[in-house]
Amino acid sequence: MTATVADAPASAARPVSVARGYRFELVKLLSQWRVRLLVLACWLAPALFVAAVSQQSSLPVDTLFGRWMNATGWAGSLVMLGFAGTYALPLLTSLIAGDVFASEDRLGTWRHLLVAVRSPRRIFVAKALASLTVILVLVAGLVASSAIGGVVAVGNRELVGLDGHLLAPADAAGKVLLAWVCVLAPSLALAAIGLLGSVAFGRSPMGLLLPIVVALAMQLVQMLPVPAAVRLALPSYAFIAWNGLFTSPAQLGPLMIGIVVSLVWAVAATALAYLLFLRRDFTNLTHDGSGRRAITTGLLPLVGLFAVTAAVVPTATGATGSGIEQDKVQSSVATAFAHLYRLQTRQLNRPDVTEAQLRATAACNKGDGQVAPQGPGNDWRCVVSWHLPDVEAAGTAIYQLDVTADGRFVADGDGPKEVNGYFQVRTPAGDAPNPLWQFDGNVELLPTTPKG
């Protein structure tokens, strides 16, 4: 009898398992009207948006792959991906991960939760896993909805890559899915920063806003003409680097660096949030976070991590300067022109010609030759030359280029109008602008040859 009575308190004091805590936290999240509304919006809104825009005569040509939205259904999902990386994913991580701990502070339920679970460590793990699950559900909705909306509205057709080569529908579908998978890494980094803010700032709205503020700051850095090493050292670059999947061969170097950096940030921010959570005084019902502790334990280690990665990237890759150099621009423009020339030839029902027969080259300068041909700017000018079989004279075409700091460029045809002027061509999806009139491209920021 004594043994039975002694065993009862020991059994009652046993902490709740992580699995039960996870299910409890997941139910709590999904029971909130705000989260349910987000799930509904992510699973429905992208399909409606992509389907509606794809039917318009005026397309979002300033957005990557936007000019192809009425040619293939897969372009719409990539347009949605660009929007998500800039706006939607930072917002979603803020609303989910940035509030998962702060909500307990607002409701004053920490003591009840600790009594029920009896393990701060398991509470942290359960909340982190539950918020991650909801974020994955939201991202899955964005992927499925945008892809289905595009394919239903436009069709499962070939996609023009960033270097002008055509991707078969199956290949396009696989790379679109892979691109979405790649942006999970920076999304995890922002979610971890949200956990850190939620723990560090308590009921303060700063915890909720932290992922958005950090994402906007990183996007601002990406827009500035900073060295490529600094650009690659930020998790936000992985929201851009998926572009390299749509060239041939794929530009995987920047993408892999972006994913690794993002995962390192995710682990570091989660570990910092965990340490702060375990050191917290749960007896203080008016906890609004400690500004000094948030800076010393949260902000400074992440700044140090950024400094380390910014120093490691150039050493490991040989990246110097902006990464935008004359030879790279010329190669990218010539390659894209050759591929798109073949596409134009097919659309105009002319005899086919291969890239090897065209032997396309480009001669580019910046600022009419008055400045060094490197770095971003809208003052790049390229003269493309190519050859046709049994024709001695080489053809030439002029393009004005606007090269952004992240390596993306838009080439605008400047004559002759018979080659790169604006006129309509016949495509399987209907009439479309001449593919050589304006096209997008990408310059890889890393050295294209091994260092040394």
mmCIF file with all atom_site columns, N, CA, C and O in Angstrom, residues 406-428:
data_model
loop_
_atom_site.group_PDB
_atom_site.id
_atom_site.type_symbol
_atom_site.label_atom_id
_atom_site.label_alt_id
_atom_site.label_comp_id
_atom_site.label_asym_id
_atom_site.label_entity_id
_atom_site.label_seq_id
_atom_site.pdbx_PDB_ins_code
_atom_site.Cartn_x
_atom_site.Cartn_y
_atom_site.Cartn_z
_atom_site.occupancy
_atom_site.B_iso_or_equiv
_atom_site.pdbx_formal_charge
_atom_site.auth_seq_id
_atom_site.auth_comp_id
_atom_site.auth_asym_id
_atom_site.auth_atom_id
_atom_site.pdbx_PDB_model_num
ATOM 1  N N  . ASP A 1 406 ? 21.391 42.264 -58.283 1.00 0.00 ? 406 ASP A N  1
ATOM 2  C CA . ASP A 1 406 ? 21.385 40.825 -58.001 1.00 0.00 ? 406 ASP A CA 1
ATOM 3  C C  . ASP A 1 406 ? 21.716 39.976 -59.227 1.00 0.00 ? 406 ASP A C  1
ATOM 4  O O  . ASP A 1 406 ? 21.666 38.753 -59.163 1.00 0.00 ? 406 ASP A O  1
ATOM 5  N N  . GLY A 1 407 ? 22.054 40.615 -60.353 1.00 0.00 ? 407 GLY A N  1
ATOM 6  C CA . GLY A 1 407 ? 22.476 39.890 -61.551 1.00 0.00 ? 407 GLY A CA 1
ATOM 7  C C  . GLY A 1 407 ? 21.409 39.730 -62.607 1.00 0.00 ? 407 GLY A C  1
ATOM 8  O O  . GLY A 1 407 ? 21.714 39.321 -63.732 1.00 0.00 ? 407 GLY A O  1
ATOM 9  N N  . ARG A 1 408 ? 20.184 40.060 -62.302 1.00 0.00 ? 408 ARG A N  1
ATOM 10 C CA . ARG A 1 408 ? 19.130 39.945 -63.303 1.00 0.00 ? 408 ARG A CA 1
ATOM 11 C C  . ARG A 1 408 ? 19.230 41.114 -64.282 1.00 0.00 ? 408 ARG A C  1
ATOM 12 O O  . ARG A 1 408 ? 19.556 42.230 -63.898 1.00 0.00 ? 408 ARG A O  1
ATOM 13 N N  . PHE A 1 409 ? 18.942 40.856 -65.555 1.00 0.00 ? 409 PHE A N  1
ATOM 14 C CA . PHE A 1 409 ? 18.923 41.951 -66.520 1.00 0.00 ? 409 PHE A CA 1
ATOM 15 C C  . PHE A 1 409 ? 17.723 41.811 -67.453 1.00 0.00 ? 409 PHE A C  1
ATOM 16 O O  . PHE A 1 409 ? 17.192 40.718 -67.663 1.00 0.00 ? 409 PHE A O  1
ATOM 17 N N  . VAL A 1 410 ? 17.298 42.947 -67.982 1.00 0.00 ? 410 VAL A N  1
ATOM 18 C CA . VAL A 1 410 ? 16.268 43.011 -69.005 1.00 0.00 ? 410 VAL A CA 1
ATOM 19 C C  . VAL A 1 410 ? 16.901 43.612 -70.242 1.00 0.00 ? 410 VAL A C  1
ATOM 20 O O  . VAL A 1 410 ? 17.446 44.718 -70.190 1.00 0.00 ? 410 VAL A O  1
ATOM 21 N N  . ALA A 1 411 ? 16.857 42.876 -71.361 1.00 0.00 ? 411 ALA A N  1
ATOM 22 C CA . ALA A 1 411 ? 17.410 43.347 -72.627 1.00 0.00 ? 411 ALA A CA 1
ATOM 23 C C  . ALA A 1 411 ? 16.277 43.887 -73.490 1.00 0.00 ? 411 ALA A C  1
ATOM 24 O O  . ALA A 1 411 ? 15.287 43.201 -73.735 1.00 0.00 ? 411 ALA A O  1
ATOM 25 N N  . ASP A 1 412 ? 16.435 45.118 -73.941 1.00 0.00 ? 412 ASP A N  1
ATOM 26 C CA . ASP A 1 412 ? 15.413 45.801 -74.734 1.00 0.00 ? 412 ASP A CA 1
ATOM 27 C C  . ASP A 1 412 ? 15.957 46.029 -76.140 1.00 0.00 ? 412 ASP A C  1
ATOM 28 O O  . ASP A 1 412 ? 16.972 46.704 -76.326 1.00 0.00 ? 412 ASP A O  1
ATOM 29 N N  . GLY A 1 413 ? 15.274 45.424 -77.140 1.00 0.00 ? 413 GLY A N  1
ATOM 30 C CA . GLY A 1 413 ? 15.741 45.525 -78.520 1.00 0.00 ? 413 GLY A CA 1
ATOM 31 C C  . GLY A 1 413 ? 15.766 46.960 -79.036 1.00 0.00 ? 413 GLY A C  1
ATOM 32 O O  . GLY A 1 413 ? 14.821 47.721 -78.840 1.00 0.00 ? 413 GLY A O  1
ATOM 33 N N  . ASP A 1 414 ? 16.866 47.318 -79.712 1.00 0.00 ? 414 ASP A N  1
ATOM 34 C CA . ASP A 1 414 ? 17.048 48.680 -80.231 1.00 0.00 ? 414 ASP A CA 1
ATOM 35 C C  . ASP A 1 414 ? 17.395 48.650 -81.719 1.00 0.00 ? 414 ASP A C  1
ATOM 36 O O  . ASP A 1 414 ? 18.116 49.514 -82.207 1.00 0.00 ? 414 ASP A O  1
ATOM 37 N N  . GLY A 1 415 ? 16.894 47.635 -82.404 1.00 0.00 ? 415 GLY A N  1
ATOM 38 C CA . GLY A 1 415 ? 17.089 47.575 -83.840 1.00 0.00 ? 415 GLY A CA 1
ATOM 39 C C  . GLY A 1 415 ? 18.106 46.526 -84.253 1.00 0.00 ? 415 GLY A C  1
ATOM 40 O O  . GLY A 1 415 ? 18.933 46.098 -83.445 1.00 0.00 ? 415 GLY A O  1
ATOM 41 N N  . PRO A 1 416 ? 17.984 46.082 -85.515 1.00 0.00 ? 416 PRO A N  1
ATOM 42 C CA . PRO A 1 416 ? 16.959 46.467 -86.503 1.00 0.00 ? 416 PRO A CA 1
ATOM 43 C C  . PRO A 1 416 ? 15.581 45.907 -86.132 1.00 0.00 ? 416 PRO A C  1
ATOM 44 O O  . PRO A 1 416 ? 15.485 44.838 -85.517 1.00 0.00 ? 416 PRO A O  1
ATOM 45 N N  . LYS A 1 417 ? 14.542 46.609 -86.504 1.00 0.00 ? 417 LYS A N  1
ATOM 46 C CA . LYS A 1 417 ? 13.193 46.244 -86.075 1.00 0.00 ? 417 LYS A CA 1
ATOM 47 C C  . LYS A 1 417 ? 12.742 44.913 -86.650 1.00 0.00 ? 417 LYS A C  1
ATOM 48 O O  . LYS A 1 417 ? 11.867 44.260 -86.094 1.00 0.00 ? 417 LYS A O  1
ATOM 49 N N  . GLU A 1 418 ? 13.336 44.499 -87.797 1.00 0.00 ? 418 GLU A N  1
ATOM 50 C CA . GLU A 1 418 ? 12.965 43.206 -88.374 1.00 0.00 ? 418 GLU A CA 1
ATOM 51 C C  . GLU A 1 418 ? 13.431 42.045 -87.491 1.00 0.00 ? 418 GLU A C  1
ATOM 52 O O  . GLU A 1 418 ? 12.918 40.928 -87.597 1.00 0.00 ? 418 GLU A O  1
ATOM 53 N N  . VAL A 1 419 ? 14.422 42.322 -86.637 1.00 0.00 ? 419 VAL A N  1
ATOM 54 C CA . VAL A 1 419 ? 14.968 41.276 -85.770 1.00 0.00 ? 419 VAL A CA 1
ATOM 55 C C  . VAL A 1 419 ? 14.440 41.407 -84.351 1.00 0.00 ? 419 VAL A C  1
ATOM 56 O O  . VAL A 1 419 ? 13.829 40.485 -83.802 1.00 0.00 ? 419 VAL A O  1
ATOM 57 N N  . ASN A 1 420 ? 14.672 42.561 -83.728 1.00 0.00 ? 420 ASN A N  1
ATOM 58 C CA . ASN A 1 420 ? 14.293 42.708 -82.312 1.00 0.00 ? 420 ASN A CA 1
ATOM 59 C C  . ASN A 1 420 ? 13.335 43.864 -82.069 1.00 0.00 ? 420 ASN A C  1
ATOM 60 O O  . ASN A 1 420 ? 13.255 44.381 -80.955 1.00 0.00 ? 420 ASN A O  1
ATOM 61 N N  . GLY A 1 421 ? 12.592 44.257 -83.096 1.00 0.00 ? 421 GLY A N  1
ATOM 62 C CA . GLY A 1 421 ? 11.550 45.247 -82.901 1.00 0.00 ? 421 GLY A CA 1
ATOM 63 C C  . GLY A 1 421 ? 10.269 44.600 -82.401 1.00 0.00 ? 421 GLY A C  1
ATOM 64 O O  . GLY A 1 421 ? 10.174 43.375 -82.271 1.00 0.00 ? 421 GLY A O  1
ATOM 65 N N  . TYR A 1 422 ? 9.280  45.421 -82.119 1.00 0.00 ? 422 TYR A N  1
ATOM 66 C CA . TYR A 1 422 ? 8.017  44.889 -81.621 1.00 0.00 ? 422 TYR A CA 1
ATOM 67 C C  . TYR A 1 422 ? 7.115  44.496 -82.792 1.00 0.00 ? 422 TYR A C  1
ATOM 68 O O  . TYR A 1 422 ? 6.782  45.326 -83.640 1.00 0.00 ? 422 TYR A O  1
ATOM 69 N N  . PHE A 1 423 ? 6.759  43.229 -82.854 1.00 0.00 ? 423 PHE A N  1
ATOM 70 C CA . PHE A 1 423 ? 5.735  42.742 -83.773 1.00 0.00 ? 423 PHE A CA 1
ATOM 71 C C  . PHE A 1 423 ? 5.191  41.437 -83.209 1.00 0.00 ? 423 PHE A C  1
ATOM 72 O O  . PHE A 1 423 ? 5.806  40.808 -82.347 1.00 0.00 ? 423 PHE A O  1
ATOM 73 N N  . GLN A 1 424 ? 4.030  41.053 -83.688 1.00 0.00 ? 424 GLN A N  1
ATOM 74 C CA . GLN A 1 424 ? 3.359  39.870 -83.179 1.00 0.00 ? 424 GLN A CA 1
ATOM 75 C C  . GLN A 1 424 ? 3.800  38.622 -83.945 1.00 0.00 ? 424 GLN A C  1
ATOM 76 O O  . GLN A 1 424 ? 3.990  38.672 -85.161 1.00 0.00 ? 424 GLN A O  1
ATOM 77 N N  . VAL A 1 425 ? 3.962  37.529 -83.217 1.00 0.00 ? 425 VAL A N  1
ATOM 78 C CA . VAL A 1 425 ? 4.259  36.241 -83.824 1.00 0.00 ? 425 VAL A CA 1
ATOM 79 C C  . VAL A 1 425 ? 3.193  35.249 -83.386 1.00 0.00 ? 425 VAL A C  1
ATOM 80 O O  . VAL A 1 425 ? 2.521  35.433 -82.360 1.00 0.00 ? 425 VAL A O  1
ATOM 81 N N  . ARG A 1 426 ? 3.047  34.197 -84.161 1.00 0.00 ? 426 ARG A N  1
ATOM 82 C CA . ARG A 1 426 ? 2.034  33.187 -83.869 1.00 0.00 ? 426 ARG A CA 1
ATOM 83 C C  . ARG A 1 426 ? 2.621  32.092 -82.984 1.00 0.00 ? 426 ARG A C  1
ATOM 84 O O  . ARG A 1 426 ? 3.679  31.529 -83.292 1.00 0.00 ? 426 ARG A O  1
ATOM 85 N N  . THR A 1 427 ? 1.947  31.805 -81.868 1.00 0.00 ? 427 THR A N  1
ATOM 86 C CA . THR A 1 427 ? 2.394  30.767 -80.942 1.00 0.00 ? 427 THR A CA 1
ATOM 87 C C  . THR A 1 427 ? 1.233  29.818 -80.673 1.00 0.00 ? 427 THR A C  1
ATOM 88 O O  . THR A 1 427 ? 0.078  30.125 -80.995 1.00 0.00 ? 427 THR A O  1
ATOM 89 N N  . PRO A 1 428 ? 1.498  28.655 -80.053 1.00 0.00 ? 428 PRO A N  1
ATOM 90 C CA . PRO A 1 428 ? 0.391  27.747 -79.708 1.00 0.00 ? 428 PRO A CA 1
ATOM 91 C C  . PRO A 1 428 ? -0.640 28.380 -78.795 1.00 0.00 ? 428 PRO A C  1
ATOM 92 O O  . PRO A 1 428 ? -1.800 27.952 -78.774 1.00 0.00 ? 428 PRO A O  1
#
